[in-house]
PDB file of C-alpha atoms in Angstrom:
ATOM      1  CA  MET I  30      -0.007   0.029   0.035  1.00 80.00           C
ATOM      2  CA  ASN I  31       1.213   3.549  -0.977  1.00 87.00           C
ATOM      3  CA  TYR I  32       0.054   6.516   0.865  1.00 89.00           C
ATOM      4  CA  VAL I  33      -0.404   9.508  -1.492  1.00 89.00           C
ATOM      5  CA  ASP I  34       0.250  12.839   0.275  1.00 92.00           C
ATOM      6  CA  ALA I  35      -0.203  16.420  -1.131  1.00 92.00           C
ATOM      7  CA  ASN I  36       3.445  16.708  -2.072  1.00 92.00           C
ATOM      8  CA  PHE I  37       3.494  13.568  -3.998  1.00 93.00           C
ATOM      9  CA  ALA I  38       0.318  14.210  -5.741  1.00 94.00           C
ATOM     10  CA  ALA I  39       1.462  17.860  -6.662  1.00 94.00           C
ATOM     11  CA  ALA I  40       4.767  16.422  -8.031  1.00 94.00           C
ATOM     12  CA  LEU I  41       2.877  14.088 -10.351  1.00 93.00           C
ATOM     13  CA  HIS I  42       0.527  16.743 -11.512  1.00 94.00           C
ATOM     14  CA  PHE I  43       2.839  19.794 -11.865  1.00 94.00           C
ATOM     15  CA  ASN I  44       6.366  20.136 -12.931  1.00 92.00           C
ATOM     16  CA  VAL I  45       8.007  20.526  -9.334  1.00 90.00           C
ATOM     17  CA  ARG I  46      11.743  20.905  -9.717  1.00 91.00           C
ATOM     18  CA  GLY I  47      13.521  18.167  -7.899  1.00 91.00           C
ATOM     19  CA  GLN I  48      10.491  16.116  -7.088  1.00 93.00           C
ATOM     20  CA  THR I  49       8.487  15.316 -10.339  1.00 95.00           C
ATOM     21  CA  ALA I  50      11.163  12.900 -11.757  1.00 95.00           C
ATOM     22  CA  THR I  51      11.418  11.028  -8.395  1.00 94.00           C
ATOM     23  CA  ALA I  52       7.736  10.696  -7.921  1.00 94.00           C
ATOM     24  CA  GLU I  53       7.109   9.507 -11.557  1.00 95.00           C
ATOM     25  CA  ARG I  54       9.881   6.889 -11.034  1.00 95.00           C
ATOM     26  CA  PHE I  55       8.233   5.752  -7.913  1.00 93.00           C
ATOM     27  CA  VAL I  56       5.023   5.194  -9.767  1.00 91.00           C
ATOM     28  CA  ARG I  57       6.644   3.106 -12.499  1.00 93.00           C
ATOM     29  CA  ARG I  58       8.268   0.927  -9.954  1.00 94.00           C
ATOM     30  CA  ASN I  59       5.419   0.192  -7.522  1.00 90.00           C
ATOM     31  CA  SER I  60       2.394  -1.838  -8.312  1.00 85.00           C
ATOM     32  CA  LEU I  61       0.873  -1.606  -4.809  1.00 84.00           C
ATOM     33  CA  PRO I  62      -2.428   0.413  -4.572  1.00 85.00           C
ATOM     34  CA  PHE I  63      -2.209   4.159  -4.124  1.00 89.00           C
ATOM     35  CA  ILE I  64      -4.253   5.201  -0.998  1.00 90.00           C
ATOM     36  CA  PHE I  65      -5.579   8.844  -0.985  1.00 88.00           C
ATOM     37  CA  SER I  66      -7.176   9.861   2.286  1.00 86.00           C
ATOM     38  CA  GLU I  67      -9.517  12.568   2.746  1.00 84.00           C
ATOM     39  CA  LEU I  68      -7.021  14.708   4.481  1.00 86.00           C
ATOM     40  CA  ALA I  69      -4.715  14.426   1.688  1.00 89.00           C
ATOM     41  CA  GLU I  70      -7.394  15.306  -0.738  1.00 89.00           C
ATOM     42  CA  LEU I  71      -8.242  18.410   1.166  1.00 89.00           C
ATOM     43  CA  GLU I  72      -4.471  19.392   1.256  1.00 92.00           C
ATOM     44  CA  CYS I  73      -4.276  18.807  -2.601  1.00 92.00           C
ATOM     45  CA  ARG I  74      -7.292  20.927  -3.148  1.00 93.00           C
ATOM     46  CA  ARG I  75      -5.464  23.829  -1.569  1.00 93.00           C
ATOM     47  CA  ALA I  76      -1.950  23.065  -3.032  1.00 93.00           C
ATOM     48  CA  PHE I  77      -3.286  22.585  -6.598  1.00 94.00           C
ATOM     49  CA  ALA I  78      -5.305  25.950  -6.308  1.00 95.00           C
ATOM     50  CA  VAL I  79      -2.069  27.656  -5.212  1.00 94.00           C
ATOM     51  CA  LEU I  80       0.051  26.130  -7.890  1.00 93.00           C
ATOM     52  CA  ALA I  81      -2.288  26.497 -10.825  1.00 94.00           C
ATOM     53  CA  GLY I  82      -3.567  29.974  -9.766  1.00 94.00           C
ATOM     54  CA  HIS I  83      -7.213  28.980  -9.592  1.00 94.00           C
ATOM     55  CA  THR I  84      -9.446  26.322  -8.516  1.00 90.00           C
ATOM     56  CA  ASP I  85     -10.710  23.530 -10.760  1.00 91.00           C
ATOM     57  CA  SER I  86      -7.640  23.442 -12.811  1.00 94.00           C
ATOM     58  CA  GLU I  87      -6.998  20.528 -15.445  1.00 95.00           C
ATOM     59  CA  ASN I  88      -4.473  19.159 -12.899  1.00 94.00           C
ATOM     60  CA  TRP I  89      -7.196  19.019 -10.239  1.00 95.00           C
ATOM     61  CA  ILE I  90      -9.661  17.375 -12.598  1.00 95.00           C
ATOM     62  CA  ARG I  91      -7.123  14.802 -13.667  1.00 93.00           C
ATOM     63  CA  LEU I  92      -6.480  13.870 -10.006  1.00 93.00           C
ATOM     64  CA  GLN I  93     -10.081  13.697  -9.396  1.00 93.00           C
ATOM     65  CA  SER I  94     -10.332  11.210 -12.285  1.00 93.00           C
ATOM     66  CA  LEU I  95      -7.676   9.014 -10.804  1.00 89.00           C
ATOM     67  CA  VAL I  96      -9.819   8.762  -7.630  1.00 90.00           C
ATOM     68  CA  GLN I  97     -13.169   8.333  -9.308  1.00 92.00           C
ATOM     69  CA  GLN I  98     -11.732   5.556 -11.611  1.00 91.00           C
ATOM     70  CA  GLY I  99     -10.250   3.624  -8.635  1.00 87.00           C
ATOM     71  CA  MET I 100      -6.681   4.036  -9.680  1.00 87.00           C
ATOM     72  CA  TRP I 101      -6.141   5.984  -6.406  1.00 89.00           C
ATOM     73  CA  GLN I 102      -8.325   4.590  -3.525  1.00 90.00           C
ATOM     74  CA  ARG I 103     -10.036   7.051  -1.500  1.00 87.00           C
ATOM     75  CA  GLU I 104     -10.180   5.828   2.075  1.00 81.00           C
ATOM     76  CA  PRO I 105     -12.255   7.398   4.591  1.00 78.00           C
ATOM     77  CA  PHE I 106     -10.588   7.810   8.098  1.00 75.00           C
ATOM     78  CA  GLU I 107     -11.974   8.286  11.564  1.00 78.00           C
ATOM     79  CA  TRP I 108      -9.941  11.314  12.484  1.00 74.00           C
ATOM     80  CA  ARG I 109     -11.467  11.638  15.990  1.00 81.00           C
ATOM     81  CA  ALA I 110     -10.083   8.301  16.974  1.00 80.00           C
ATOM     82  CA  VAL I 111      -6.601   9.323  15.847  1.00 75.00           C
ATOM     83  CA  LEU I 112      -6.904  12.585  17.775  1.00 79.00           C
ATOM     84  CA  GLU I 113      -7.943  10.777  20.962  1.00 84.00           C
ATOM     85  CA  ARG I 114      -5.270   8.084  20.616  1.00 81.00           C
ATOM     86  CA  SER I 115      -2.588  10.900  20.221  1.00 80.00           C
ATOM     87  CA  HIS I 116      -3.398  12.006  23.708  1.00 79.00           C
ATOM     88  CA  GLN I 117      -2.776   8.666  25.352  1.00 70.00           C
TER      89      GLN I 117
END
């Protein structure tokens, strides 16, 4: 299982110097599922808007397509449980 964070997703959808080639190489070498959490999606929404200069860019639509097609698996997560456990 590969967890996709906002930096990784941005590197795959924008030309980010020093990151895009590494991210693309990682995708080519890994066949395990890519997991895309709700938190990562929220982070990406903001990062993509900043990088593109506006919301609903072609890059954002492409990312959403990956999720909708199941190429990246959207995983719901119970954040309250994580918060509570972090206080133990």
